[in-house]
């Protein structure tokens, strides 16, 4: 897909771009193909460039409230703090509680309280950046607001989406919240230490629902409390950090799986596509 | 639940287009929206009716074009209709598919009045 040869022109959008001009009248229709999240996405690109300039890998953690995002971060920090330098941005509607839990592990944390907003966006992350010493870290976690709906639509300038599904929530969550789970680069099934107490959660069914979203991502069951399965997650993280350092050295970066496929087929770099079309 | 903030972004873009074309008012705004965009058309419509007040698009009609969910299979190359939570190939049942449409959230067209 490129902006020069016209290969981004598809059967779906050709009529918008090549509609023949008609004689002028008082009404004019302007054809545009521009993403409604344009402002957010532009800020996200600036955030990503800031992170990449310091070689920091940024991971966006998303899930329902109470599925164990903060507990996962505590366990991750305990296990990796001698190997990686980390920091955390916490998003919640209110309280400093989660940031306090992270600081207690000896890692810098910045709390964004969103008030009534149900998700973080790229501008909120930009506001948090001056509080973080990016040069001093390898890995930044953004713990998004607990919500399986809105956070999936907003690129924050991060590199990977990690979505948690705790076993107490039910194994059909990917089928119920396809936008969120389709955006995942890695799915963690958390709180597996509770599985013996639950007769209605099947790891196989949870993975099956995820695969039905045409998702080929790794699915890792783990328990932050018992430590079962944690090593696969820690290995994935360390691999991602070292992959990203190499990528940045080669002036490359990656984007999370947010709104890519079909959208990009119909979209280009905004305003260049303007073509005034007058109606008869 | 972020439809209102999306509307503000939408209106910013529409205002810029109206200014570029020296339009007096905006007659209609066409948005293409797919089920996998994460945005609910009905909520976008009601948010727009609030957000447009006092702007050049105050009297504009918001036209929402719902996009179908379609996938193409990377294995058998067949295109098929899909649903938001079942993106498997309808032909071979495989999950190695690519989305062709259904996650759009695109400002497609703006109709202006009073262009010189």
Coordinates of C-alpha atoms in Angstrom, one line a residue:
Chain A
X1 CA 0.0 0.0 0.0
X2 CA 1.6 3.3 -1.0
X3 CA 0.8 6.9 -1.7
X4 CA 2.5 7.2 -5.0
X5 CA 1.5 4.6 -7.5
X6 CA -2.2 4.5 -6.8
X7 CA -2.3 0.9 -5.6
X8 CA -4.3 2.0 -2.6
X9 CA -7.2 2.8 -4.9
X10 CA -9.7 -0.1 -4.5
X11 CA -13.0 -0.9 -6.0
X12 CA -14.5 0.4 -2.8
X13 CA -13.0 3.9 -3.0
X14 CA -12.3 4.5 -6.7
X15 CA -15.6 6.4 -7.3
X16 CA -14.6 8.8 -4.5
X17 CA -11.4 9.8 -6.1
X18 CA -12.1 9.7 -9.8
X19 CA -15.6 11.1 -9.9
X20 CA -15.7 13.3 -13.0
X21 CA -16.2 17.0 -12.2
X22 CA -19.6 18.4 -13.2
X23 CA -20.5 22.1 -13.9
X24 CA -20.4 24.3 -10.8
X25 CA -23.4 24.9 -8.7
X26 CA -24.0 26.3 -5.3
X27 CA -23.7 22.9 -3.6
X28 CA -20.4 21.2 -3.6
X29 CA -19.6 17.7 -2.4
X30 CA -16.0 17.2 -1.2
X31 CA -14.8 13.7 -1.1
X32 CA -12.4 12.8 1.6
X33 CA -11.1 9.6 3.0
X34 CA -9.9 10.5 6.4
X35 CA -9.8 8.6 9.6
X36 CA -12.0 10.1 12.4
X37 CA -9.2 9.3 14.8
X38 CA -6.8 11.4 12.9
X39 CA -5.8 13.8 15.7
X40 CA -5.3 11.0 18.1
X41 CA -3.3 9.0 15.6
X42 CA -1.0 11.9 14.7
X43 CA -0.2 12.4 18.4
X44 CA 0.3 8.7 18.7
X45 CA 2.9 8.8 16.0
X46 CA 4.7 11.6 17.8
X47 CA 4.6 9.6 21.0
X48 CA 6.0 6.6 19.3
X49 CA 8.8 8.6 17.7
X50 CA 9.7 9.9 21.2
X51 CA 9.8 6.4 22.6
X52 CA 11.8 5.1 19.7
X53 CA 14.4 7.9 20.0
X54 CA 15.2 6.4 23.4
X55 CA 14.8 2.8 22.3
X56 CA 12.0 2.2 24.8
X57 CA 9.5 -0.6 24.1
X58 CA 6.0 0.4 25.2
X59 CA 3.3 -2.2 26.0
X60 CA -0.4 -1.3 26.4
X61 CA -2.1 -3.6 28.9
X62 CA -5.9 -3.9 28.4
X63 CA -8.6 -5.9 30.1
X64 CA -11.7 -5.7 32.2
X65 CA -11.4 -4.0 35.6
X66 CA -10.1 -6.5 38.2
X67 CA -8.6 -9.1 35.8
X68 CA -5.2 -8.7 37.4
X69 CA -3.3 -6.1 35.3
X70 CA -1.6 -4.5 38.4
X71 CA -0.9 -7.9 40.0
X72 CA 0.7 -9.0 36.7
X73 CA 2.9 -5.9 36.7
X74 CA 3.9 -6.5 40.3
X75 CA 5.0 -10.1 39.5
X76 CA 6.7 -9.0 36.3
X77 CA 8.7 -6.3 38.1
X78 CA 9.7 -8.7 40.9
X79 CA 11.1 -11.1 38.4
X80 CA 12.7 -8.7 35.9
X81 CA 13.8 -5.7 37.8
X82 CA 17.5 -6.9 37.8
X83 CA 17.4 -7.5 34.1
X84 CA 15.3 -4.7 32.6
X85 CA 14.7 -1.1 33.6
X86 CA 11.0 -0.5 33.7
X87 CA 8.4 2.3 34.3
X88 CA 4.7 2.2 34.4
X89 CA 1.9 4.7 33.4
X90 CA -1.3 3.8 35.2
X91 CA -4.7 4.8 33.9
X92 CA -7.7 4.9 36.3
X93 CA -10.8 7.0 36.7
X94 CA -9.7 7.9 40.3
X95 CA -7.1 7.1 43.0
X96 CA -3.4 6.8 43.1
X97 CA -3.7 3.2 44.4
X98 CA -2.2 1.3 41.4
X99 CA 0.7 3.7 41.0
X100 CA 1.5 3.3 44.8
X101 CA 1.5 -0.5 44.3
X102 CA 4.0 -0.2 41.5
X103 CA 6.2 2.3 43.4
X104 CA 6.3 -0.2 46.3
X105 CA 8.1 -2.5 43.9
X106 CA 10.8 0.1 43.4
X107 CA 9.8 1.1 39.9
X108 CA 8.7 4.7 38.8
X109 CA 5.0 5.0 38.2
X110 CA 2.9 7.9 36.9
X111 CA -0.8 7.8 37.6
X112 CA -3.2 9.4 35.0
X113 CA -6.6 9.9 36.6
X114 CA -9.1 10.2 33.8
X115 CA -12.1 11.5 35.8
X116 CA -15.0 10.0 33.8
X117 CA -13.1 9.1 30.6
X118 CA -13.2 5.4 30.0
X119 CA -9.9 5.0 28.1
X120 CA -6.5 6.6 27.7
X121 CA -5.7 8.4 24.5
X122 CA -2.5 9.6 22.8
X123 CA -2.8 13.2 24.3
X124 CA -3.1 11.9 27.8
X125 CA 0.1 9.9 27.3
X126 CA 1.8 12.9 25.9
X127 CA 0.9 14.8 29.1
X128 CA 2.6 12.0 31.2
X129 CA 5.8 11.9 29.2
X130 CA 7.6 14.8 31.0
X131 CA 7.2 12.9 34.2
X132 CA 9.2 9.9 32.9
X133 CA 12.9 9.6 32.3
X134 CA 12.7 7.6 29.1
X135 CA 16.5 7.6 28.8
X136 CA 16.7 5.5 32.0
X137 CA 14.3 2.7 31.0
X138 CA 14.1 -0.2 28.5
X139 CA 10.4 -1.0 28.9
X140 CA 7.3 1.1 29.6
X141 CA 4.0 -0.4 30.6
X142 CA 0.8 1.5 30.1
X143 CA -1.9 0.0 32.2
X144 CA -5.0 1.2 30.5
X145 CA -8.4 1.9 32.1
X146 CA -10.1 -1.4 32.9
X147 CA -12.6 -1.6 30.0
X148 CA -13.1 -4.1 27.2
X149 CA -14.6 -1.6 24.8
X150 CA -13.0 1.9 24.2
X151 CA -9.3 1.4 24.9
X152 CA -9.1 -0.8 21.8
X153 CA -9.8 2.0 19.4
X154 CA -7.0 4.4 20.6
X155 CA -3.4 4.2 19.4
X156 CA -1.3 5.6 22.3
X157 CA 2.0 5.5 20.4
X158 CA 2.8 2.1 22.0
X159 CA 4.2 -0.9 20.2
X160 CA 2.3 -3.9 21.5
X161 CA -1.2 -4.6 22.9
X162 CA -1.4 -7.2 25.6
X163 CA -5.0 -8.2 26.5
X164 CA -5.7 -10.1 29.7
X165 CA -8.7 -12.4 30.2
X166 CA -9.1 -13.7 33.8
X167 CA -10.7 -17.1 34.3
X168 CA -13.4 -15.6 36.5
X169 CA -14.8 -13.6 33.6
X170 CA -15.9 -16.4 31.3
X171 CA -14.3 -18.1 28.3
X172 CA -16.4 -16.4 25.7
X173 CA -15.2 -12.8 26.2
X174 CA -13.3 -12.7 22.8
X175 CA -16.7 -13.5 21.1
X176 CA -18.4 -10.8 23.1
X177 CA -15.8 -8.1 22.7
X178 CA -14.3 -8.8 19.3
X179 CA -12.9 -5.3 18.8
X180 CA -10.8 -5.5 21.9
X181 CA -9.5 -9.0 21.4
X182 CA -8.8 -8.6 17.7
X183 CA -6.5 -5.8 18.7
X184 CA -4.3 -8.0 20.9
X185 CA -0.7 -8.9 20.0
X186 CA -0.6 -11.3 23.0
X187 CA -3.5 -12.7 25.1
X188 CA -2.9 -13.7 28.7
X189 CA -5.4 -15.9 30.5
X190 CA -4.9 -14.7 34.1
X191 CA -5.7 -16.1 37.5
X192 CA -5.3 -19.7 36.4
X193 CA -4.7 -20.7 40.1
X194 CA -8.5 -20.3 40.4
X195 CA -9.3 -22.8 37.7
X196 CA -9.9 -25.7 40.2
X197 CA -12.7 -23.7 41.7
X198 CA -14.5 -23.0 38.4
X199 CA -16.3 -25.6 36.4
X200 CA -17.4 -23.3 33.6
X201 CA -14.1 -21.9 32.2
X202 CA -12.3 -23.8 29.5
X203 CA -8.9 -22.7 28.3
X204 CA -9.6 -24.4 25.0
X205 CA -12.8 -22.6 24.5
X206 CA -11.2 -19.2 25.3
X207 CA -8.5 -19.9 22.7
X208 CA -11.1 -21.1 20.2
X209 CA -13.1 -17.8 20.6
X210 CA -9.8 -15.9 20.0
X211 CA -9.0 -17.9 16.9
X212 CA -12.5 -17.2 15.5
X213 CA -11.3 -13.6 15.3
X214 CA -8.7 -14.7 12.7
X215 CA -6.1 -14.1 15.4
X216 CA -2.9 -16.1 15.3
X217 CA -1.4 -14.5 18.4
X218 CA 0.2 -16.4 21.3
X219 CA -2.3 -17.3 24.1
X220 CA -0.5 -17.8 27.4
X221 CA -2.3 -19.0 30.6
X222 CA -0.6 -17.8 33.8
X223 CA -1.1 -17.0 37.5
X224 CA 0.6 -13.9 38.9
X225 CA -0.1 -15.3 42.4
X226 CA 1.3 -18.9 42.0
X227 CA 3.8 -18.0 39.3
X228 CA 2.6 -20.8 37.0
X229 CA 3.1 -19.9 33.4
X230 CA 4.8 -16.7 34.3
X231 CA 8.1 -17.7 32.6
X232 CA 6.6 -17.8 29.1
X233 CA 5.3 -14.2 29.6
X234 CA 8.7 -13.0 30.9
X235 CA 10.5 -14.7 28.0
X236 CA 8.1 -13.1 25.5
X237 CA 8.7 -9.6 27.1
X238 CA 12.5 -10.0 27.1
X239 CA 12.4 -11.1 23.5
X240 CA 10.2 -8.2 22.5
X241 CA 12.6 -5.7 24.3
X242 CA 15.7 -7.0 22.5
X243 CA 13.8 -7.3 19.2
X244 CA 12.8 -3.6 19.6
X245 CA 16.3 -2.4 20.4
X246 CA 17.5 -4.0 17.1
X247 CA 14.5 -2.6 15.2
X248 CA 15.2 0.9 16.5
X249 CA 18.9 0.7 15.6
X250 CA 17.7 0.0 12.0
X251 CA 15.4 3.1 12.1
X252 CA 12.4 0.9 12.2
X253 CA 9.4 0.6 14.5
X254 CA 6.2 -1.4 14.9
X255 CA 2.6 -0.5 15.5
X256 CA 0.1 -2.4 17.6
X257 CA -2.7 -4.2 16.0
X258 CA -5.2 -1.3 16.2
X259 CA -7.5 -0.8 13.4
X260 CA -5.4 -1.8 10.5
X261 CA -6.6 -4.1 7.8
X262 CA -9.8 -3.0 6.2
X263 CA -9.3 0.5 7.3
X264 CA -6.0 0.9 5.6
X265 CA -7.4 -0.5 2.4
X266 CA -9.8 2.5 2.2
X267 CA -7.6 5.1 3.7
X268 CA -4.7 7.2 2.8
X269 CA -2.7 10.0 4.2
X270 CA -5.7 12.2 4.6
X271 CA -6.0 15.6 2.9
X272 CA -4.1 14.8 -0.3
X273 CA -7.3 13.0 -1.5
X274 CA -9.5 16.1 -1.5
X275 CA -11.1 16.5 -4.8
X276 CA -14.0 19.0 -5.1
X277 CA -16.9 17.5 -6.9
X278 CA -19.8 19.8 -7.9
X279 CA -23.3 18.4 -7.9
X280 CA -25.6 19.1 -10.9
Chain B
X1 CA -18.5 5.6 24.9
X2 CA -16.0 7.8 23.2
X3 CA -18.4 8.9 20.4
X4 CA -18.6 12.5 21.6
X5 CA -14.8 13.0 21.5
X6 CA -14.8 11.4 18.0
X7 CA -17.5 13.9 17.0
X8 CA -15.2 16.8 18.0
X9 CA -12.5 15.3 15.8
X10 CA -14.9 14.9 13.0
X11 CA -16.2 18.4 13.3
X12 CA -12.6 19.8 13.4
X13 CA -12.0 18.1 10.1
X14 CA -15.3 19.2 8.6
X15 CA -14.7 22.8 9.7
X16 CA -11.3 22.8 8.0
X17 CA -12.8 21.5 4.8
X18 CA -15.5 24.1 4.9
X19 CA -13.0 26.8 5.4
X20 CA -10.7 25.6 2.6
X21 CA -13.7 25.8 0.2
X22 CA -15.1 29.0 1.6
X23 CA -18.4 27.3 2.3
X24 CA -21.1 29.1 4.3
X25 CA -22.6 25.9 5.7
X26 CA -22.3 22.2 5.6
X27 CA -25.3 20.3 4.1
X28 CA -24.3 16.8 4.8
X29 CA -21.5 14.7 6.3
X30 CA -21.0 11.1 5.2
X31 CA -19.2 8.7 7.5
X32 CA -18.4 5.1 6.8
X33 CA -18.5 2.9 9.8
X34 CA -17.8 -0.8 10.3
X35 CA -18.9 -3.0 13.2
X36 CA -15.2 -3.6 14.1
X37 CA -14.4 0.1 14.4
X38 CA -15.6 0.0 18.0
X39 CA -18.0 2.8 17.4
X40 CA -21.8 2.5 17.7
X41 CA -23.6 4.3 14.8
X42 CA -26.6 5.3 17.0
X43 CA -24.4 6.8 19.7
X44 CA -22.3 8.6 17.1
X45 CA -25.6 10.1 15.6
X46 CA -26.8 11.3 19.0
X47 CA -23.4 12.7 20.0
X48 CA -23.2 14.5 16.7
X49 CA -26.5 16.3 17.3
X50 CA -25.0 17.7 20.5
X51 CA -21.5 18.4 19.2
X52 CA -22.6 20.2 16.0
X53 CA -24.4 23.0 17.8
X54 CA -22.8 26.4 17.1
X55 CA -20.6 25.1 14.3
X56 CA -20.7 25.5 10.5
X57 CA -22.2 22.0 10.5
X58 CA -25.1 22.8 12.9
X59 CA -27.7 22.1 10.3
X60 CA -25.8 19.3 8.5
X61 CA -27.3 15.8 8.0
X62 CA -25.0 13.1 9.3
X63 CA -25.2 10.1 6.9
X64 CA -23.8 6.9 8.3
X65 CA -22.9 4.2 5.8
X66 CA -22.6 0.9 7.5
X67 CA -19.9 -1.3 6.1
X68 CA -20.1 -5.0 5.9
X69 CA -17.5 -7.3 7.5
X70 CA -15.6 -9.1 4.7
X71 CA -12.5 -11.2 4.8
X72 CA -10.2 -12.8 2.3
X73 CA -8.6 -16.2 3.1
X74 CA -4.8 -16.2 2.8
X75 CA -4.9 -20.0 2.1
X76 CA -7.7 -20.4 -0.5
X77 CA -7.9 -16.8 -1.6
X78 CA -11.7 -16.7 -1.4
X79 CA -13.5 -13.6 -0.2
X80 CA -16.4 -14.1 2.1
X81 CA -18.9 -12.3 4.3
X82 CA -18.0 -12.6 8.0
X83 CA -19.4 -11.3 11.3
X84 CA -17.6 -9.2 14.0
X85 CA -16.9 -12.2 16.2
X86 CA -16.4 -14.8 13.5
X87 CA -13.7 -13.8 11.0
X88 CA -13.0 -17.4 9.8
X89 CA -13.0 -18.2 6.1
X90 CA -16.5 -19.4 5.1
X91 CA -15.0 -21.7 2.5
X92 CA -12.3 -23.6 4.3
X93 CA -13.0 -22.6 8.0
X94 CA -9.4 -21.5 8.5
X95 CA -8.4 -18.5 10.6
X96 CA -5.6 -17.3 8.4
X97 CA -7.8 -14.5 7.0
X98 CA -7.3 -10.8 6.3
X99 CA -10.0 -8.2 6.9
X100 CA -11.2 -6.5 3.7
X101 CA -13.8 -4.2 5.3
X102 CA -15.6 -3.8 8.6
X103 CA -13.2 -1.8 10.7
X104 CA -13.6 1.5 8.9
X105 CA -14.2 4.8 10.7
X106 CA -13.8 7.2 7.8
X107 CA -15.1 10.6 6.9
X108 CA -15.9 9.9 3.3
X109 CA -17.8 13.0 2.0
X110 CA -18.8 16.5 2.9
X111 CA -21.5 18.4 1.0
X112 CA -21.1 22.2 1.2
X113 CA -23.3 25.1 0.4
X114 CA -22.3 28.6 -0.8
X115 CA -19.1 27.7 -2.6
X116 CA -17.9 30.4 -5.0

